[in-house]
Coordinates of N, CA and C in Angstrom, one line a residue:
X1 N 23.1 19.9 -43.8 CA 23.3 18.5 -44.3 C 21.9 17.9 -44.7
X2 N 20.9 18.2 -44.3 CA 19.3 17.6 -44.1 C 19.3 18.0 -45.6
X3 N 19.5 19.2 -46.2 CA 18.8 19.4 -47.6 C 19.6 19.2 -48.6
X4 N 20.9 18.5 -48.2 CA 21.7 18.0 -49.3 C 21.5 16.4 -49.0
X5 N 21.1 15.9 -48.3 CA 20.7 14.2 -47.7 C 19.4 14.3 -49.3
X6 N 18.5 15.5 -48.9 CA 17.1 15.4 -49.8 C 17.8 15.1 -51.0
X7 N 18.5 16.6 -51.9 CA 19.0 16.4 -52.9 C 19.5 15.3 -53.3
X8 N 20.5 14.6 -52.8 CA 21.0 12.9 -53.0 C 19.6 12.1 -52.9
X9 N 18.9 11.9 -52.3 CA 17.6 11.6 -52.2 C 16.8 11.0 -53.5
X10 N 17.1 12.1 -54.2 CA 16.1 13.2 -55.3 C 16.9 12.5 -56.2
X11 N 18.2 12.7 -56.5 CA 18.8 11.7 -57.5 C 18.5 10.6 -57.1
X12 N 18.9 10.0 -56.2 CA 18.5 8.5 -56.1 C 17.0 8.0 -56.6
X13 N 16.1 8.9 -56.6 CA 14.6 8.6 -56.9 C 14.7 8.7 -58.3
X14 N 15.4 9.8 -58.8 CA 15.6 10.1 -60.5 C 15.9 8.5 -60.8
X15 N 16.8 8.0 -60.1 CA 17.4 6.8 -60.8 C 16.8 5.3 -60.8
X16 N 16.0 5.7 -60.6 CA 14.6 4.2 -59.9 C 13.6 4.8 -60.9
X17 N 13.2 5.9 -61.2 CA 12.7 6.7 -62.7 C 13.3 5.8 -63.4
X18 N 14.2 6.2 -63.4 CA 15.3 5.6 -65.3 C 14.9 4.1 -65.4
X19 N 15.0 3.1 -64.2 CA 15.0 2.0 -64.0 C 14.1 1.6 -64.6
X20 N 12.9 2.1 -64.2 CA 11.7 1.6 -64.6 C 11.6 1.7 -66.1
X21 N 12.1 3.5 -66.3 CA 11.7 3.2 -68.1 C 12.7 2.5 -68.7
X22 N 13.9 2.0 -68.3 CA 14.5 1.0 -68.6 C 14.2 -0.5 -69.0
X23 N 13.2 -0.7 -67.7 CA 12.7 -2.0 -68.6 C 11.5 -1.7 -69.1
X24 N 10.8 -0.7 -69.2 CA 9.6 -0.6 -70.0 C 10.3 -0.7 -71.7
X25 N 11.5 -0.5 -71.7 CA 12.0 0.1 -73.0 C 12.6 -1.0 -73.1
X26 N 13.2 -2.0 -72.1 CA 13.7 -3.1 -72.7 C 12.6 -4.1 -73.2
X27 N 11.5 -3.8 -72.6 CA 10.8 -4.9 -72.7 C 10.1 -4.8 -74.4
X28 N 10.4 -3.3 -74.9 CA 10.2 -2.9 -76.2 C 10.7 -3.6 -77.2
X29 N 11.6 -3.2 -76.8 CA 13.2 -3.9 -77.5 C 13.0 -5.4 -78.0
X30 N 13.0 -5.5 -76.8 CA 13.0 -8.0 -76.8 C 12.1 -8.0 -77.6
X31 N 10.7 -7.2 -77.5 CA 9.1 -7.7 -78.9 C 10.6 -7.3 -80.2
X32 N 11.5 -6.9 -80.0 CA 11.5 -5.8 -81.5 C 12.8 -6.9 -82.1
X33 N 13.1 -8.3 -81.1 CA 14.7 -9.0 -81.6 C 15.9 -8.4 -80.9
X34 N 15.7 -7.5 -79.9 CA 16.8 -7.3 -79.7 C 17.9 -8.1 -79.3
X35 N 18.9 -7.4 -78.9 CA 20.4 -8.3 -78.9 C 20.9 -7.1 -77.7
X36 N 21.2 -8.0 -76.8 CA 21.6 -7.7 -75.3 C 23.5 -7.9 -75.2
X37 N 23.8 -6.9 -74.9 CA 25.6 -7.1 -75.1 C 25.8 -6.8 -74.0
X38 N 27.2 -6.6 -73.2 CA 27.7 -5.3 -72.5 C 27.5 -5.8 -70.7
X39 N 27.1 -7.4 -70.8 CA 26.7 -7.8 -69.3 C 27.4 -7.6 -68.3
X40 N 28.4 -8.3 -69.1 CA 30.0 -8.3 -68.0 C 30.2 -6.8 -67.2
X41 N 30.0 -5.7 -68.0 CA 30.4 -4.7 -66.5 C 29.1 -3.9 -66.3
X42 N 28.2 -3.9 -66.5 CA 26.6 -3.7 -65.8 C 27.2 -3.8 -64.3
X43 N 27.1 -4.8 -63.9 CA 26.8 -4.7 -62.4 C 28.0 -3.8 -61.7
X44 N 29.1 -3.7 -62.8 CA 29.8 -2.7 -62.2 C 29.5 -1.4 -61.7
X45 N 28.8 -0.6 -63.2 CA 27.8 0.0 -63.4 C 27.4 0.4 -61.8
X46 N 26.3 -0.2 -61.9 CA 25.7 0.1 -60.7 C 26.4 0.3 -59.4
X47 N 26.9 -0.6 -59.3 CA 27.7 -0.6 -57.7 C 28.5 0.6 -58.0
X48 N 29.0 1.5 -59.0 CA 29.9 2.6 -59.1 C 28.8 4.0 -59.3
X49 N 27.8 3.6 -59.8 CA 26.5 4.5 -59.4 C 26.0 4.2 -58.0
X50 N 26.1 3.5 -57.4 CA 25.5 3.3 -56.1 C 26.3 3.9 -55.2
X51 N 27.7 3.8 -55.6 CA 29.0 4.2 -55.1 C 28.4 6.0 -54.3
X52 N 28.3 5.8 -55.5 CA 28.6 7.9 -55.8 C 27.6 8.4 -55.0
X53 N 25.9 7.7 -54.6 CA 25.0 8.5 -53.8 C 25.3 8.1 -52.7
X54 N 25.7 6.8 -51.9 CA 26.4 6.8 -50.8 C 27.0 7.4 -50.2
X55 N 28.5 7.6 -51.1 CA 30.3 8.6 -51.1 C 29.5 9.8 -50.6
X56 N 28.6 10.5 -51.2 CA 28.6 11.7 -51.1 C 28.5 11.6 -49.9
X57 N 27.3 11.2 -49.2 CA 26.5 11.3 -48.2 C 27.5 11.0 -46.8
X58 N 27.9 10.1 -47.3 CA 29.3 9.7 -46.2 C 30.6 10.5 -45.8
X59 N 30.5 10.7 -47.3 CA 32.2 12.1 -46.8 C 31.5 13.3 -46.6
X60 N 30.6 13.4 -46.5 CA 30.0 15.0 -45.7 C 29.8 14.8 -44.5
X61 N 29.1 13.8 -44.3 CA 28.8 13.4 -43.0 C 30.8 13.3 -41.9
X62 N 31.3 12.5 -42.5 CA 32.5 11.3 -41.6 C 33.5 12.6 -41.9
X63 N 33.5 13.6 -43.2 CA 34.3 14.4 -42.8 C 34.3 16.0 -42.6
X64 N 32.9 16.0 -41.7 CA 32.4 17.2 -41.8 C 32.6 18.3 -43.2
X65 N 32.4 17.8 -44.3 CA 32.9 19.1 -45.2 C 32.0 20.2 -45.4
X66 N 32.5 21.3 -45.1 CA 31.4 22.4 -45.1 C 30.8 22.7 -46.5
X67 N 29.2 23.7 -46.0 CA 28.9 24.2 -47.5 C 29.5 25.5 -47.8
X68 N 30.1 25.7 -49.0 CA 30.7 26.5 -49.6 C 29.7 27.3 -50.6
X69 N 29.3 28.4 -50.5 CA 28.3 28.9 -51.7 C 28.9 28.7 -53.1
X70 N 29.7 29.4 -52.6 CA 30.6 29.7 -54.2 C 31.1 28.5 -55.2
X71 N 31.1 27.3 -54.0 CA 31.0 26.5 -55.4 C 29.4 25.7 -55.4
X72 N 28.6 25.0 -54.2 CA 27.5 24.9 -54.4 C 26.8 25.2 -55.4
X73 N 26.7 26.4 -55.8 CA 25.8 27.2 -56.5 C 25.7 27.3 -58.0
X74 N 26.9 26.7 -58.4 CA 26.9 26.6 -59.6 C 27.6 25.0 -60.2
X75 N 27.9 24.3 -58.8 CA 27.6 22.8 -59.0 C 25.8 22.1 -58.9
X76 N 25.3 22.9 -58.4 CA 23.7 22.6 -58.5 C 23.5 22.9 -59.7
X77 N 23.7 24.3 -60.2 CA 23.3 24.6 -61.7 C 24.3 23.4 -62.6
X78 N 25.2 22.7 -62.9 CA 26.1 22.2 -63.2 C 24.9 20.2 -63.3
X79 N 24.6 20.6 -61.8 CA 23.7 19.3 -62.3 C 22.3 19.2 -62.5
X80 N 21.7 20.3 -62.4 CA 20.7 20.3 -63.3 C 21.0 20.7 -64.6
X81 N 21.7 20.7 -65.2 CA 22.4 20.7 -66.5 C 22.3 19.7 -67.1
X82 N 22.8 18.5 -65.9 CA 22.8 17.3 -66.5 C 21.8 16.5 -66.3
X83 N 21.3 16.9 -65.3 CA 19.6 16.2 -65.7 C 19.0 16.3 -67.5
X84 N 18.9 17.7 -67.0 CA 18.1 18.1 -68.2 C 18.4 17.5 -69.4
X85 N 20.0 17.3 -69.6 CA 20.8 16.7 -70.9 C 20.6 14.9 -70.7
X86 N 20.5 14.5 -69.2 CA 19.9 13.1 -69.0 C 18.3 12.8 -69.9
X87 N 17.3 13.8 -69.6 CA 16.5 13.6 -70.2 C 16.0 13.8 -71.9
X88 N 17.0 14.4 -71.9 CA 16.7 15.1 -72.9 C 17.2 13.9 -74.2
X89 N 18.4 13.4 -73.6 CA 18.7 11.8 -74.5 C 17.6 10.5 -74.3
X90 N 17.2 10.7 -73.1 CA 15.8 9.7 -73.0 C 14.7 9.9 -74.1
X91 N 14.6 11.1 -74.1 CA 13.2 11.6 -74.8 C 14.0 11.7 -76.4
X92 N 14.7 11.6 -76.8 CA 15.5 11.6 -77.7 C 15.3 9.9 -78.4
X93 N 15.8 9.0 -77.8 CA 16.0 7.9 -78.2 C 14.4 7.2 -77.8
X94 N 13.9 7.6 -76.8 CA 12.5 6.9 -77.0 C 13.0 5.5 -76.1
X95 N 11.9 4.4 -77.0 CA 12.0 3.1 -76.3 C 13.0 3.1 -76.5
X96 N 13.9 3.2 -77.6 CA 15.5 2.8 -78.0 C 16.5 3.5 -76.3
X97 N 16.2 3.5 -75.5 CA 16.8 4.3 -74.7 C 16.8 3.2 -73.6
X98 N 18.4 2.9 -72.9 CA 18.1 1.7 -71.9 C 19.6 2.0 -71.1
X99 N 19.5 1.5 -69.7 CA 20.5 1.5 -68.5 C 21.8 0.4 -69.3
X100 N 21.2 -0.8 -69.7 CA 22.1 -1.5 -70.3 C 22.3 -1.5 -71.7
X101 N 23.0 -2.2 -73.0 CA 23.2 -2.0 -74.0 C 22.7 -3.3 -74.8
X102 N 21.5 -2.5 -75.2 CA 20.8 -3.1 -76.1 C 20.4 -2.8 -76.8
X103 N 20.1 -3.2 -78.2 CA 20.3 -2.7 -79.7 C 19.4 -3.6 -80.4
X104 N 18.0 -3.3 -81.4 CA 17.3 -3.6 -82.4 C 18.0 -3.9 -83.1
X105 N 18.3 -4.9 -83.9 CA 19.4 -4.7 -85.4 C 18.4 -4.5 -86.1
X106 N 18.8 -3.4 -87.3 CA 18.1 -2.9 -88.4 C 17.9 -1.8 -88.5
X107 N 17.5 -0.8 -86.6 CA 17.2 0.0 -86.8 C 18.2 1.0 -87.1
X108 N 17.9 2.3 -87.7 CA 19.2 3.5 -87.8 C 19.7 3.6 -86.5
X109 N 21.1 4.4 -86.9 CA 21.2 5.0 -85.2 C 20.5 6.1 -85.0
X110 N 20.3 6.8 -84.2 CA 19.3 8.2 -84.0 C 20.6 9.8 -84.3
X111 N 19.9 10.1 -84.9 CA 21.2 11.4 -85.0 C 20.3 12.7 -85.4
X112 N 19.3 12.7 -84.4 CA 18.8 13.9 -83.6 C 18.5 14.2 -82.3
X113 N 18.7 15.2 -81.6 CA 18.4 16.2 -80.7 C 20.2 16.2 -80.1
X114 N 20.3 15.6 -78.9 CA 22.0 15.8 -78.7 C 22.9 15.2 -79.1
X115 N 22.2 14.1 -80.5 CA 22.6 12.6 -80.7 C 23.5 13.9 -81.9
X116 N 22.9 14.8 -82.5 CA 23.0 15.5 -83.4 C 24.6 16.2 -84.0
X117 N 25.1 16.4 -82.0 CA 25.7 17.1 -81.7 C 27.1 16.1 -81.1
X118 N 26.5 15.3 -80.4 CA 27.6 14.0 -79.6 C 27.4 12.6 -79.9
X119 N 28.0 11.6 -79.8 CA 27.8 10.5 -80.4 C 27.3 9.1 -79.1
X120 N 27.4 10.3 -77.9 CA 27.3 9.7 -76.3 C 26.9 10.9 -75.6
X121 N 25.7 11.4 -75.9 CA 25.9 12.6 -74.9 C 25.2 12.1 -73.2
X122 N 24.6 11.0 -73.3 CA 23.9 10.3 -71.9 C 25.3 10.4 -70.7
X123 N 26.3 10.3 -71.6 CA 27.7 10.0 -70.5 C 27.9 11.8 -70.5
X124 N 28.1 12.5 -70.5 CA 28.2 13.5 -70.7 C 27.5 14.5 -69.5
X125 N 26.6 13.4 -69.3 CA 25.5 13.7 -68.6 C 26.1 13.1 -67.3
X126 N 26.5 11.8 -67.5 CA 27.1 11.2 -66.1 C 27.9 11.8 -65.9
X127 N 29.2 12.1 -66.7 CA 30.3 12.7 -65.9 C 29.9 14.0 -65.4
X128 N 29.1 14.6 -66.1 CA 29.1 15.9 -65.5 C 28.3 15.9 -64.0
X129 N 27.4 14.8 -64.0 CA 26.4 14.6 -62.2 C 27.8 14.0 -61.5
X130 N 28.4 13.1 -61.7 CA 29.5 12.8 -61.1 C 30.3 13.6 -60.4
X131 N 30.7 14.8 -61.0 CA 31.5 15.9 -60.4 C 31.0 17.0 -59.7
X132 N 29.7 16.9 -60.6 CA 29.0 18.2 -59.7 C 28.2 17.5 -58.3
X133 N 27.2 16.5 -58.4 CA 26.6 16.5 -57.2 C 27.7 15.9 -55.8
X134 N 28.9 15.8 -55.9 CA 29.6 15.7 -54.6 C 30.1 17.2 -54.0
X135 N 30.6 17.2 -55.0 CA 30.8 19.0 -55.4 C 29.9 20.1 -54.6
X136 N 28.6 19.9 -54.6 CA 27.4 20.6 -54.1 C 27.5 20.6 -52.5
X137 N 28.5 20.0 -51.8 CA 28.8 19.7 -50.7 C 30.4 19.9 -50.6
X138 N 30.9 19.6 -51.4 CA 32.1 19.7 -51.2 C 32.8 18.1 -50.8
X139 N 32.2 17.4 -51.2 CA 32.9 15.6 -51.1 C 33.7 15.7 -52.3
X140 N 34.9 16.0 -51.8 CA 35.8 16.2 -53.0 C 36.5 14.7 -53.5
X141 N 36.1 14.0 -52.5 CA 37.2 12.9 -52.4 C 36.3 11.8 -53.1
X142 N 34.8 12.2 -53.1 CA 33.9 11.1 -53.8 C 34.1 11.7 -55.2
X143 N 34.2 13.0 -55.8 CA 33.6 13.6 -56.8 C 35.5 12.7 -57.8
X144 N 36.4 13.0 -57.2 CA 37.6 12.2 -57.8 C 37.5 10.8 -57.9
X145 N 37.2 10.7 -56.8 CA 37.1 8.8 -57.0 C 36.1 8.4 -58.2
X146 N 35.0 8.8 -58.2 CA 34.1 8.5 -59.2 C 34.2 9.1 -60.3
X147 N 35.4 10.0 -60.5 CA 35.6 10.6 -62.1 C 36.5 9.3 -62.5
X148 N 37.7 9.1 -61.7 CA 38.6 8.3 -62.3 C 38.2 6.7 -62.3
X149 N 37.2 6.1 -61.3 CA 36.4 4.6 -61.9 C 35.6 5.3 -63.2
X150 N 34.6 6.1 -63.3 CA 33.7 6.0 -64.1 C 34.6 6.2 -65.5
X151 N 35.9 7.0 -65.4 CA 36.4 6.9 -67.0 C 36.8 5.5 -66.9
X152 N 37.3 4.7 -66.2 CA 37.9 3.2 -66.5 C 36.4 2.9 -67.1
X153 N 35.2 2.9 -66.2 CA 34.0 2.0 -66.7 C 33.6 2.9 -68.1
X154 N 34.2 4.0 -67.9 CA 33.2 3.8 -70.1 C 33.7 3.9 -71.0
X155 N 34.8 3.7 -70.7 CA 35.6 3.4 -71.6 C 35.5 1.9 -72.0
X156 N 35.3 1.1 -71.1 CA 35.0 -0.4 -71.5 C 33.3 0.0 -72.0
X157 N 32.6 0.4 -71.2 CA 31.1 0.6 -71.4 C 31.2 1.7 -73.5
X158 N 31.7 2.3 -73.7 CA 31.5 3.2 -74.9 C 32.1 2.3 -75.9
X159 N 32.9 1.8 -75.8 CA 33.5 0.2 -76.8 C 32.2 -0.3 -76.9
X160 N 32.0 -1.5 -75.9 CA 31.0 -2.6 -76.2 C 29.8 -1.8 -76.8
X161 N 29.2 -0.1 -76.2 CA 28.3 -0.3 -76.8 C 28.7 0.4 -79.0
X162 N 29.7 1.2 -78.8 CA 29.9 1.2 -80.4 C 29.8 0.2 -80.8
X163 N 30.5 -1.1 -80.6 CA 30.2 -2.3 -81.4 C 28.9 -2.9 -81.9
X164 N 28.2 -2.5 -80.4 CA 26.9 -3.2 -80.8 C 26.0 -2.5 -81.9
X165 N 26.2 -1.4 -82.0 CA 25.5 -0.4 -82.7 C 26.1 -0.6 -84.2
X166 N 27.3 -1.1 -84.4 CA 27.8 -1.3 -85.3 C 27.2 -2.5 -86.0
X167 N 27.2 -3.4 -85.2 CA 26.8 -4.4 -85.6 C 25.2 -4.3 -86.1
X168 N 24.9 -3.7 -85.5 CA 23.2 -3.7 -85.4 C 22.3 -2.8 -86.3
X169 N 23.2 -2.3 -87.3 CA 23.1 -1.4 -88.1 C 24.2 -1.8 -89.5
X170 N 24.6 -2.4 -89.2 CA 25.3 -2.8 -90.6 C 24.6 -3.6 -91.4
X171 N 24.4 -3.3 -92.7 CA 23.6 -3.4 -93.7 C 24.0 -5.0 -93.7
X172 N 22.8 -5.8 -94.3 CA 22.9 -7.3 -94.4 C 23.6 -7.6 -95.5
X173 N 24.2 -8.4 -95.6 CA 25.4 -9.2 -96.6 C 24.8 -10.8 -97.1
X174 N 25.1 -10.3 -98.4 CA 24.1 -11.6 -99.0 C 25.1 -12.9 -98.8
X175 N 24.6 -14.1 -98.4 CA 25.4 -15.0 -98.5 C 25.9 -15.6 -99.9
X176 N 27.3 -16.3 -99.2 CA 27.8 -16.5 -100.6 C 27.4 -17.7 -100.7
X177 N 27.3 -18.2 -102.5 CA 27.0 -19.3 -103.0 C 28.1 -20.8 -102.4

């Protein structure tokens, strides 16, 4: 249990990382005009991220669940998968890259590296840590719970932020006389 406590640990530190370049990159943004959307379920957000490194920790602990190699082993590979695809959309979008949904107007959208390939691959990334790091233990009961809030939350979350992007990229319209 001690080196899966670390591992949850380790994510939780990854995620105080993000935080920070989050507002380094927001703070980008604001010099740049940006336009902040998507407030209303942020804090959901989190508390459903906060959820999940808790859940884990708790239903191994409260329900003894044993380690299982066979699946461990390739839910660890499963989330370092999605680190790697976490970062790899960070280093991708640059400052344009943020926890909440905020958008330059003017600028393009980015449609290179996984941007190339997916039109959300950062969630891709979530769902897949969501399943796999409860999984690595066998918290079966967090890894469901947090599959089926996190589809309610991005689904509201992948709306507001298409919009924004839409908006924020749509070519200027000359006013009429």
């Amino acid at each position: 249990m001690i080196w899966y406590a670390l591992l949850v640990a380790a994510v939780a530190a990854e995620r105080v990382v993000e935080l920070v370049v989050a507002r380094r990159n927001e703070r980008w943004s604001t010099a740049r005009g940006a336009i902040v959307t998507g407030q209303g379920h942020y804090p959901a957000m989190v508390v459903l991220h906060t959820g999940l490194l808790v859940g884990c920790l708790a239903e191994v602990w409260l329900a003894d669940r044993p380690f299982v190699p066979a699946l461990a082993w390739p839910m660890l590979a499963m989330l370092a998968g999605a680190q790697a695809l976490r970062w790899w959309c960070i280093g991708t979008l640059g400052p344009r890259w943020n926890t909440r949904v905020i958008v330059v107007p003017g600028l393009p959208l980015v449609t290179s590296g996984p941007y190339r390939l997916l039109r959300h691959p950062n969630y891709v990334a979530v769902v897949a840590e969501g399943v796999a790091l409860p999984l690595v233990h066998t918290a079966w009961v967090t890894a469901a719970v947090f599959t089926v809030l996190n589809a309610v939350l991005l689904t509201v979350r992948i709306r507001c932020e298409n919009r924004a992007l839409a908006a924020a990229t749509a070519p200027a319209t000359p006013a009429s006389a």
